[in-house]
mmCIF file of C-alpha atoms in Angstrom:
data_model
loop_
_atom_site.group_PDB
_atom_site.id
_atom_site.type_symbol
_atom_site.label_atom_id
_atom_site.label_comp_id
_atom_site.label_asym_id
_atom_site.label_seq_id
_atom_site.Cartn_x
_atom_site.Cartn_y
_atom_site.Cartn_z
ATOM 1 C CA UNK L 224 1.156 -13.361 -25.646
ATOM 2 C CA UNK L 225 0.450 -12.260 -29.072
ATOM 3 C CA UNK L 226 0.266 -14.458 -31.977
ATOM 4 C CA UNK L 227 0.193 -13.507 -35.402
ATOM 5 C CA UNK L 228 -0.465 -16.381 -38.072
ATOM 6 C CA UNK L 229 0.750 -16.201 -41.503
ATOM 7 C CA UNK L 230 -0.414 -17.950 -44.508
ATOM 8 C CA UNK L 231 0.251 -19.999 -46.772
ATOM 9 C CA UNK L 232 3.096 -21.139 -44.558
ATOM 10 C CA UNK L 233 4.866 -21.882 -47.880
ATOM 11 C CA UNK L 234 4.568 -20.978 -50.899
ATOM 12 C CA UNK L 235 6.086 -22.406 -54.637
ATOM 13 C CA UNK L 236 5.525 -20.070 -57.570
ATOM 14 C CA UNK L 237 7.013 -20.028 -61.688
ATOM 15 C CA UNK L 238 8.558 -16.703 -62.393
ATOM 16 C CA UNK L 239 6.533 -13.872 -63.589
ATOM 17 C CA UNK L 240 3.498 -14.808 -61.246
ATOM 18 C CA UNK L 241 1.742 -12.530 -58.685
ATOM 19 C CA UNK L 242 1.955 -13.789 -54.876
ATOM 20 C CA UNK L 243 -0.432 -12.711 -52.303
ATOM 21 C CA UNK L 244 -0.028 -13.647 -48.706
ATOM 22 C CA UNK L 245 -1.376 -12.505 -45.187
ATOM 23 C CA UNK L 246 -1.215 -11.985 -41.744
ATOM 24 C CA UNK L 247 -3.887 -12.429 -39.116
ATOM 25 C CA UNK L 248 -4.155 -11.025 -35.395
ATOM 26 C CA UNK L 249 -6.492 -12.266 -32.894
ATOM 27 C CA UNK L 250 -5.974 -8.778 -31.382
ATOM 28 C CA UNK L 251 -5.460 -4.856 -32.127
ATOM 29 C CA UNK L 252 -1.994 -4.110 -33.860
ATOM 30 C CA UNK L 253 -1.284 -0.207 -34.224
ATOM 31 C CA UNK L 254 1.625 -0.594 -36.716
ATOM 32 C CA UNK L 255 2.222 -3.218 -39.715
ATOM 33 C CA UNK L 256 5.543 -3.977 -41.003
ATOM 34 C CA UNK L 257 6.533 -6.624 -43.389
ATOM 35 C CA UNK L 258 9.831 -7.794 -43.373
ATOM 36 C CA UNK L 259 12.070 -10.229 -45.709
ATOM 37 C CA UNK L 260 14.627 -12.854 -44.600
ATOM 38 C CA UNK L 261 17.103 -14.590 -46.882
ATOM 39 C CA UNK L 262 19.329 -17.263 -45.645
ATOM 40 C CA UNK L 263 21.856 -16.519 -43.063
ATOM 41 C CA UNK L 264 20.729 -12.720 -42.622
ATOM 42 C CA UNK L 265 18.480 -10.879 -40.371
ATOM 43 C CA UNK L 266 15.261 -9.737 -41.291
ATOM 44 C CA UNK L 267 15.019 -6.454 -43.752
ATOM 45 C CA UNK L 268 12.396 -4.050 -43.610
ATOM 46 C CA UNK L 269 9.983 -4.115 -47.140
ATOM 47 C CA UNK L 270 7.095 -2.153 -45.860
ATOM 48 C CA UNK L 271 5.385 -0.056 -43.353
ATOM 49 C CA UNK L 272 1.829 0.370 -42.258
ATOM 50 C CA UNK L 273 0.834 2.515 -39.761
ATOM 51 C CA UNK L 274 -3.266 3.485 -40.278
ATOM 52 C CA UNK L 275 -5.986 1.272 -40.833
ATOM 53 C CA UNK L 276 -7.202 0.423 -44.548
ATOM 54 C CA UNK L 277 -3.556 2.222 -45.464
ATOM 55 C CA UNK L 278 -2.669 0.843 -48.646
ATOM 56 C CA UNK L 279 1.258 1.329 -49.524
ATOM 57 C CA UNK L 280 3.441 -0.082 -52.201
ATOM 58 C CA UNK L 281 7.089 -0.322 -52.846
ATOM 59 C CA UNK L 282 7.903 -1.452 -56.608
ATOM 60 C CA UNK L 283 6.471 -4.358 -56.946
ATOM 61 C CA UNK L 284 5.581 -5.223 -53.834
ATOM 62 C CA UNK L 285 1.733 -3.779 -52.192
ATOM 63 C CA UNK L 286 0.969 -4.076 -48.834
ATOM 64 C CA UNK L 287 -2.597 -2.862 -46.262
ATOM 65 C CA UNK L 288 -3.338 -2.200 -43.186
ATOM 66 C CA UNK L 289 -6.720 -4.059 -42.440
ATOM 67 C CA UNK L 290 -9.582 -2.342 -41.323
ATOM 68 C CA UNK L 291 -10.261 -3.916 -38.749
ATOM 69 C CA UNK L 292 -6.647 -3.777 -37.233
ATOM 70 C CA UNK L 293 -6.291 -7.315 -36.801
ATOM 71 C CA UNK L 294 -5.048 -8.517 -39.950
ATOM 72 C CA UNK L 295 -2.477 -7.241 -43.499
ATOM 73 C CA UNK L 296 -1.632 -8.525 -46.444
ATOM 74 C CA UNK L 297 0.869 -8.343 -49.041
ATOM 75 C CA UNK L 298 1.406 -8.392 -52.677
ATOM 76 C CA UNK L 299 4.380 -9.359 -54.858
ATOM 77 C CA UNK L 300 3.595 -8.724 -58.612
ATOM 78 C CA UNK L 301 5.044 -10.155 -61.169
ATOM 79 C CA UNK L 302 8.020 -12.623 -59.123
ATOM 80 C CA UNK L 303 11.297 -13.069 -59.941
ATOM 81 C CA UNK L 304 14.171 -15.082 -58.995
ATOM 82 C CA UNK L 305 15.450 -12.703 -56.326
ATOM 83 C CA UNK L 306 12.226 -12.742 -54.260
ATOM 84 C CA UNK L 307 12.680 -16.349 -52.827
ATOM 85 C CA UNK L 308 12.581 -16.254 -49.224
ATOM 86 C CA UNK L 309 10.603 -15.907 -46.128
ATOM 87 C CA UNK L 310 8.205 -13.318 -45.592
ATOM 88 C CA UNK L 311 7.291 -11.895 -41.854
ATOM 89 C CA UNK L 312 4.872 -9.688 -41.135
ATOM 90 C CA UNK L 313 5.529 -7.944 -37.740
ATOM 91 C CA UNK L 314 3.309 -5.809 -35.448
ATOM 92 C CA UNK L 315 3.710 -2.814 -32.949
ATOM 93 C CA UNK L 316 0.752 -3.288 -30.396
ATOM 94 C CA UNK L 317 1.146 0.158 -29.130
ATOM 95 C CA UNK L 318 3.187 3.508 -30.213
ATOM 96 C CA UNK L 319 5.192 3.659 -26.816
ATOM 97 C CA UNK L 320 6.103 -0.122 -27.776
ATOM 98 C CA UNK L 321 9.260 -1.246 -28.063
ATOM 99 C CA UNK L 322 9.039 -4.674 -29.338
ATOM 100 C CA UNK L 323 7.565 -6.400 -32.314
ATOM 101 C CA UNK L 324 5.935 -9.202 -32.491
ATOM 102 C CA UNK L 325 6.395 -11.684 -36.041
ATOM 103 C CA UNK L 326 4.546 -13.153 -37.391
ATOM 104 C CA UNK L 327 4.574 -17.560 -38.352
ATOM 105 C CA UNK L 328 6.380 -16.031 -41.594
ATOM 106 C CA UNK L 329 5.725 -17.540 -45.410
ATOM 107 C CA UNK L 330 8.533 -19.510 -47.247
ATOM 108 C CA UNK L 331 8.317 -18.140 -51.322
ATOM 109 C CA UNK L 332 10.230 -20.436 -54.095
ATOM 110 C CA UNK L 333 10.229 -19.442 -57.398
ATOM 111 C CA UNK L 334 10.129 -22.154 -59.589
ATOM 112 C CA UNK L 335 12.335 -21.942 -62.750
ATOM 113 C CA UNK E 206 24.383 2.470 -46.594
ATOM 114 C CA UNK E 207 24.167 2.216 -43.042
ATOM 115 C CA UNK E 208 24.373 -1.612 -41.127
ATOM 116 C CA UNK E 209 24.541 -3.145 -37.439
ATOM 117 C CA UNK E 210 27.594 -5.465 -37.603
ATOM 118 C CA UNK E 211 27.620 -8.481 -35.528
ATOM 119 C CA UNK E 212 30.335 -10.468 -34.390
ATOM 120 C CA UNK E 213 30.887 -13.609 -34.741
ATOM 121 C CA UNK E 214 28.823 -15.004 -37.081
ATOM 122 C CA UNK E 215 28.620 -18.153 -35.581
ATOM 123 C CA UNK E 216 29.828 -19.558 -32.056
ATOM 124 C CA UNK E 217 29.897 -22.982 -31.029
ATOM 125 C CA UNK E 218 29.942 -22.943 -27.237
ATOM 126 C CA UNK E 219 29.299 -25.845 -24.484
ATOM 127 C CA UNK E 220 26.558 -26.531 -22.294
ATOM 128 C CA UNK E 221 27.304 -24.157 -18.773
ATOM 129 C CA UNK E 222 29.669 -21.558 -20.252
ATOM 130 C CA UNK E 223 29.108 -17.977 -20.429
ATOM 131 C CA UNK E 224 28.738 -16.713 -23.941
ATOM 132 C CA UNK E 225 29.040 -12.738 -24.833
ATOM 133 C CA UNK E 226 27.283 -11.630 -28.626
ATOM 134 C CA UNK E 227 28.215 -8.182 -29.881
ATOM 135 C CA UNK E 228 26.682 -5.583 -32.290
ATOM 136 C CA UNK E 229 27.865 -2.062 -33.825
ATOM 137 C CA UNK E 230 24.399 -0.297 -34.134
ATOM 138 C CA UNK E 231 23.943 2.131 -36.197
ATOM 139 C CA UNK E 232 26.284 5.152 -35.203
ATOM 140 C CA UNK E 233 23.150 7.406 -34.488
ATOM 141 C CA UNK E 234 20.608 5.042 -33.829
ATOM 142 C CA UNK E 235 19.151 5.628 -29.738
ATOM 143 C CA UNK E 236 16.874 2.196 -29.637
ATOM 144 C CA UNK E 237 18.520 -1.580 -29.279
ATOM 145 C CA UNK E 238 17.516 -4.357 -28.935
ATOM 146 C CA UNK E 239 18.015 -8.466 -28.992
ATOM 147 C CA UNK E 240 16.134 -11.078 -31.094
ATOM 148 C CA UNK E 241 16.488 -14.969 -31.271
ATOM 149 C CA UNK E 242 15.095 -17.350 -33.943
ATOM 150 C CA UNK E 243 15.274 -20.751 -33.114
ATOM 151 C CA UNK E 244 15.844 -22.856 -36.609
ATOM 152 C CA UNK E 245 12.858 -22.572 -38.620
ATOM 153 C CA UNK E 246 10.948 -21.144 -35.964
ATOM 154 C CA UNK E 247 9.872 -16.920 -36.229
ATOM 155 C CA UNK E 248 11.821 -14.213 -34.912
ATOM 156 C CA UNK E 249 11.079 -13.467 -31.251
ATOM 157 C CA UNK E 250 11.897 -10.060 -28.911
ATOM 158 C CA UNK E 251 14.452 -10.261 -26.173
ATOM 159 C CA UNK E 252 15.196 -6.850 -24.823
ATOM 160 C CA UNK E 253 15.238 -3.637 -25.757
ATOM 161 C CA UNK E 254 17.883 -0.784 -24.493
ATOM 162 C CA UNK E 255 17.282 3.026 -24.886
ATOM 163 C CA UNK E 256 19.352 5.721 -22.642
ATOM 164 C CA UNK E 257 21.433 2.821 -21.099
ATOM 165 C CA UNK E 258 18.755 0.921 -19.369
ATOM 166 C CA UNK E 259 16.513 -1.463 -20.257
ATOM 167 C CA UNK E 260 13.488 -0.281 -21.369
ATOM 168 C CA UNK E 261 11.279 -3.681 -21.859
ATOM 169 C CA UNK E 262 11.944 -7.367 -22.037
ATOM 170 C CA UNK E 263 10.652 -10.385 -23.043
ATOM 171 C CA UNK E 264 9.653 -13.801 -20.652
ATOM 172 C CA UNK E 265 12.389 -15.334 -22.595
ATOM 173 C CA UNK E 266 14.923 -12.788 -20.807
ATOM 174 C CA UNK E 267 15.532 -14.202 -17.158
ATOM 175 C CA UNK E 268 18.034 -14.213 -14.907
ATOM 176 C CA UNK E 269 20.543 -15.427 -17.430
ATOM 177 C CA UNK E 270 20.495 -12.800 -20.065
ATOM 178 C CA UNK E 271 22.301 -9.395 -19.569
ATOM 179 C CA UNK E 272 22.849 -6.767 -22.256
ATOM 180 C CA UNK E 273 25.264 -3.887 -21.731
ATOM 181 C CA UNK E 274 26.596 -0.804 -23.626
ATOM 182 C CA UNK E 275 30.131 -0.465 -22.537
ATOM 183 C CA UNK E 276 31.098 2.196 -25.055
ATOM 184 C CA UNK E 277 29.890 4.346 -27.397
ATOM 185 C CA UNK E 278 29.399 2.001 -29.913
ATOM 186 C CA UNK E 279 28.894 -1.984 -28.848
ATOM 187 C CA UNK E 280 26.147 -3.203 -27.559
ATOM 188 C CA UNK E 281 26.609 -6.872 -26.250
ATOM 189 C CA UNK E 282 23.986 -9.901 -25.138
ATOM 190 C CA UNK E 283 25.940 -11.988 -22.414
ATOM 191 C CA UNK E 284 24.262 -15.418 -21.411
ATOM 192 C CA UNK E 285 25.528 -16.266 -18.251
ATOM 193 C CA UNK E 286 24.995 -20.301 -18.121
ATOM 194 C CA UNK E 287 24.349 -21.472 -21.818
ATOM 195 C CA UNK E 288 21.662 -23.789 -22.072
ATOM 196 C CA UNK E 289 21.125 -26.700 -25.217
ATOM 197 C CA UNK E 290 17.765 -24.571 -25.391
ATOM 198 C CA UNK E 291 20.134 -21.459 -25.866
ATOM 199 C CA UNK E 292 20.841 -22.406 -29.759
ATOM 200 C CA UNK E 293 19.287 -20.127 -31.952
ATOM 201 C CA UNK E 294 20.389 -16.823 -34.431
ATOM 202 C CA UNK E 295 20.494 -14.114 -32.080
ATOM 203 C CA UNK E 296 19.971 -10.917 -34.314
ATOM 204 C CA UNK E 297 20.881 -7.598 -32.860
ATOM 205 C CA UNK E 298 18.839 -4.385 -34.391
ATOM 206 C CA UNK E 299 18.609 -0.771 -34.038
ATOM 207 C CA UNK E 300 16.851 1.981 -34.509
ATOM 208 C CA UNK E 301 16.499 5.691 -34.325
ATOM 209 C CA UNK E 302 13.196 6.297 -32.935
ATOM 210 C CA UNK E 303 11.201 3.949 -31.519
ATOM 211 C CA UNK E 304 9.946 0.604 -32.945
ATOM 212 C CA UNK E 305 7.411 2.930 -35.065
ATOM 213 C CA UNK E 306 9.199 2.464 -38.146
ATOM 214 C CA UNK E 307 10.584 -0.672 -38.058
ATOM 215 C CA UNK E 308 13.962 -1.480 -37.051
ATOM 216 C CA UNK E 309 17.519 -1.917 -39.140
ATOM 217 C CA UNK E 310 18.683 -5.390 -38.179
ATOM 218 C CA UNK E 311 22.008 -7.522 -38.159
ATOM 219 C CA UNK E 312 23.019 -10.639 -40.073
ATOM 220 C CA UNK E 313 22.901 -11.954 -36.719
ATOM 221 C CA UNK E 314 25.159 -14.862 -34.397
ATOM 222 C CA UNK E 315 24.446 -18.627 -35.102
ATOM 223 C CA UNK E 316 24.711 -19.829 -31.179
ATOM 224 C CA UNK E 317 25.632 -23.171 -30.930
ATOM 225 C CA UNK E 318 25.322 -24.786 -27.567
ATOM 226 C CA UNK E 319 26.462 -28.588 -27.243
#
């Protein structure tokens, strides 16, 4: 099946720093989404991508669509406290898709 | 704002017995669907449901996985024979339109098989 890899697989930051991570495909994904997952809750939606080389933020968080298809990234600015946990990046291989598939996801700890 | 409630948050069950999870989607949501995470591990699709059937499924989903709408408002994962490989979160989501943009999910149900 599909397998989207995520790196770093963690991550350990001080407050105030930028984090970048990403996602890579080894095939065609027609929608991004990056999602965020604290302990003991499900996964909640941060971002949406749905064309290639789309570039979209949401506060402090920046997120694009590769060109190629196959790969996104994302951008946290500027961390704080509240932004520890794991990031997922997800993928809709087709628009008449139902299901997404997640990526490895990347562990973020701030560091005080 | 708007959540899909699942209940319980965590069930301990034992090896053989049938277990049922339930979720309140989203009162107008139309799409449904069933993830599991195995601890530590990413999230992974089970099922989805859209105009009571469902619509696509996983190779996780055999024989022993069922998912039902019996009213207008639950929608409920039954394993049939609970395996030890059964223990995971099971997270139920929803959404209005189709996967598109991204899906509203649950806190989700620890499953505990022993």
């Amino acid at each position: 099946g599909q397998q989207l890899n995520q790196s770093p697989q963690s991550m350990f930051i001080q407050e105030g720093e930028d984090v970048s991570m990403n996602c890579t495909s080894s095939s065609i994904f027609n929608t991004w989404l990056w999602y965020k997952q604290e302990p003991g809750e499900g996964p909640v939606l941060l971002i949406a991508l749905y064309k290639a080389g789309e570039l979209t933020s949401n506060g402090r968080l920046t997120a694009q669509f590769g060109i190629t298809r196959k790969d996104s990234f994302l951008n946290i600015s500027a961390s704080i406290p509240s932004d520890v946990g794991i990031y997922f990046c997800a993928g809709q291989e087709n628009f008449g898709n139902e299901k997404l598939t997640f990526g490895t996801g990347t562990r973020l700890t701030i560091i005080p | 704002e708007p959540e899909v409630t699942q209940t319980p948050s965590h069930q301990v069950t034992q090896m053989g017995q049938e277990v049922i999870l339930r979720c309140v989607p989203i009162s107008n949501h139309l799409y449904f669907y069933w993830y599991r995470q195995i601890l530590g591990q990413k999230v992974e699709f089970l099922v989805s449901f859209y105009n009571n059937e469902i619509s696509e499924k996983s190779e996780i989903f055999d024989d022993q996985f069922s998912v039902e709408r019996p009213d207008g408002s639950n929608f409920t994962l039954k394993i049939r024979s609970t395996k030890l490989e059964d223990s995971a979160m099971y997270f139920c989501a929803s959404s209005l339109t189709r996967a598109f943009y991204g899906y509203t999910f649950g806190s989700g149900t620890r499953l505990t098989v022993v």
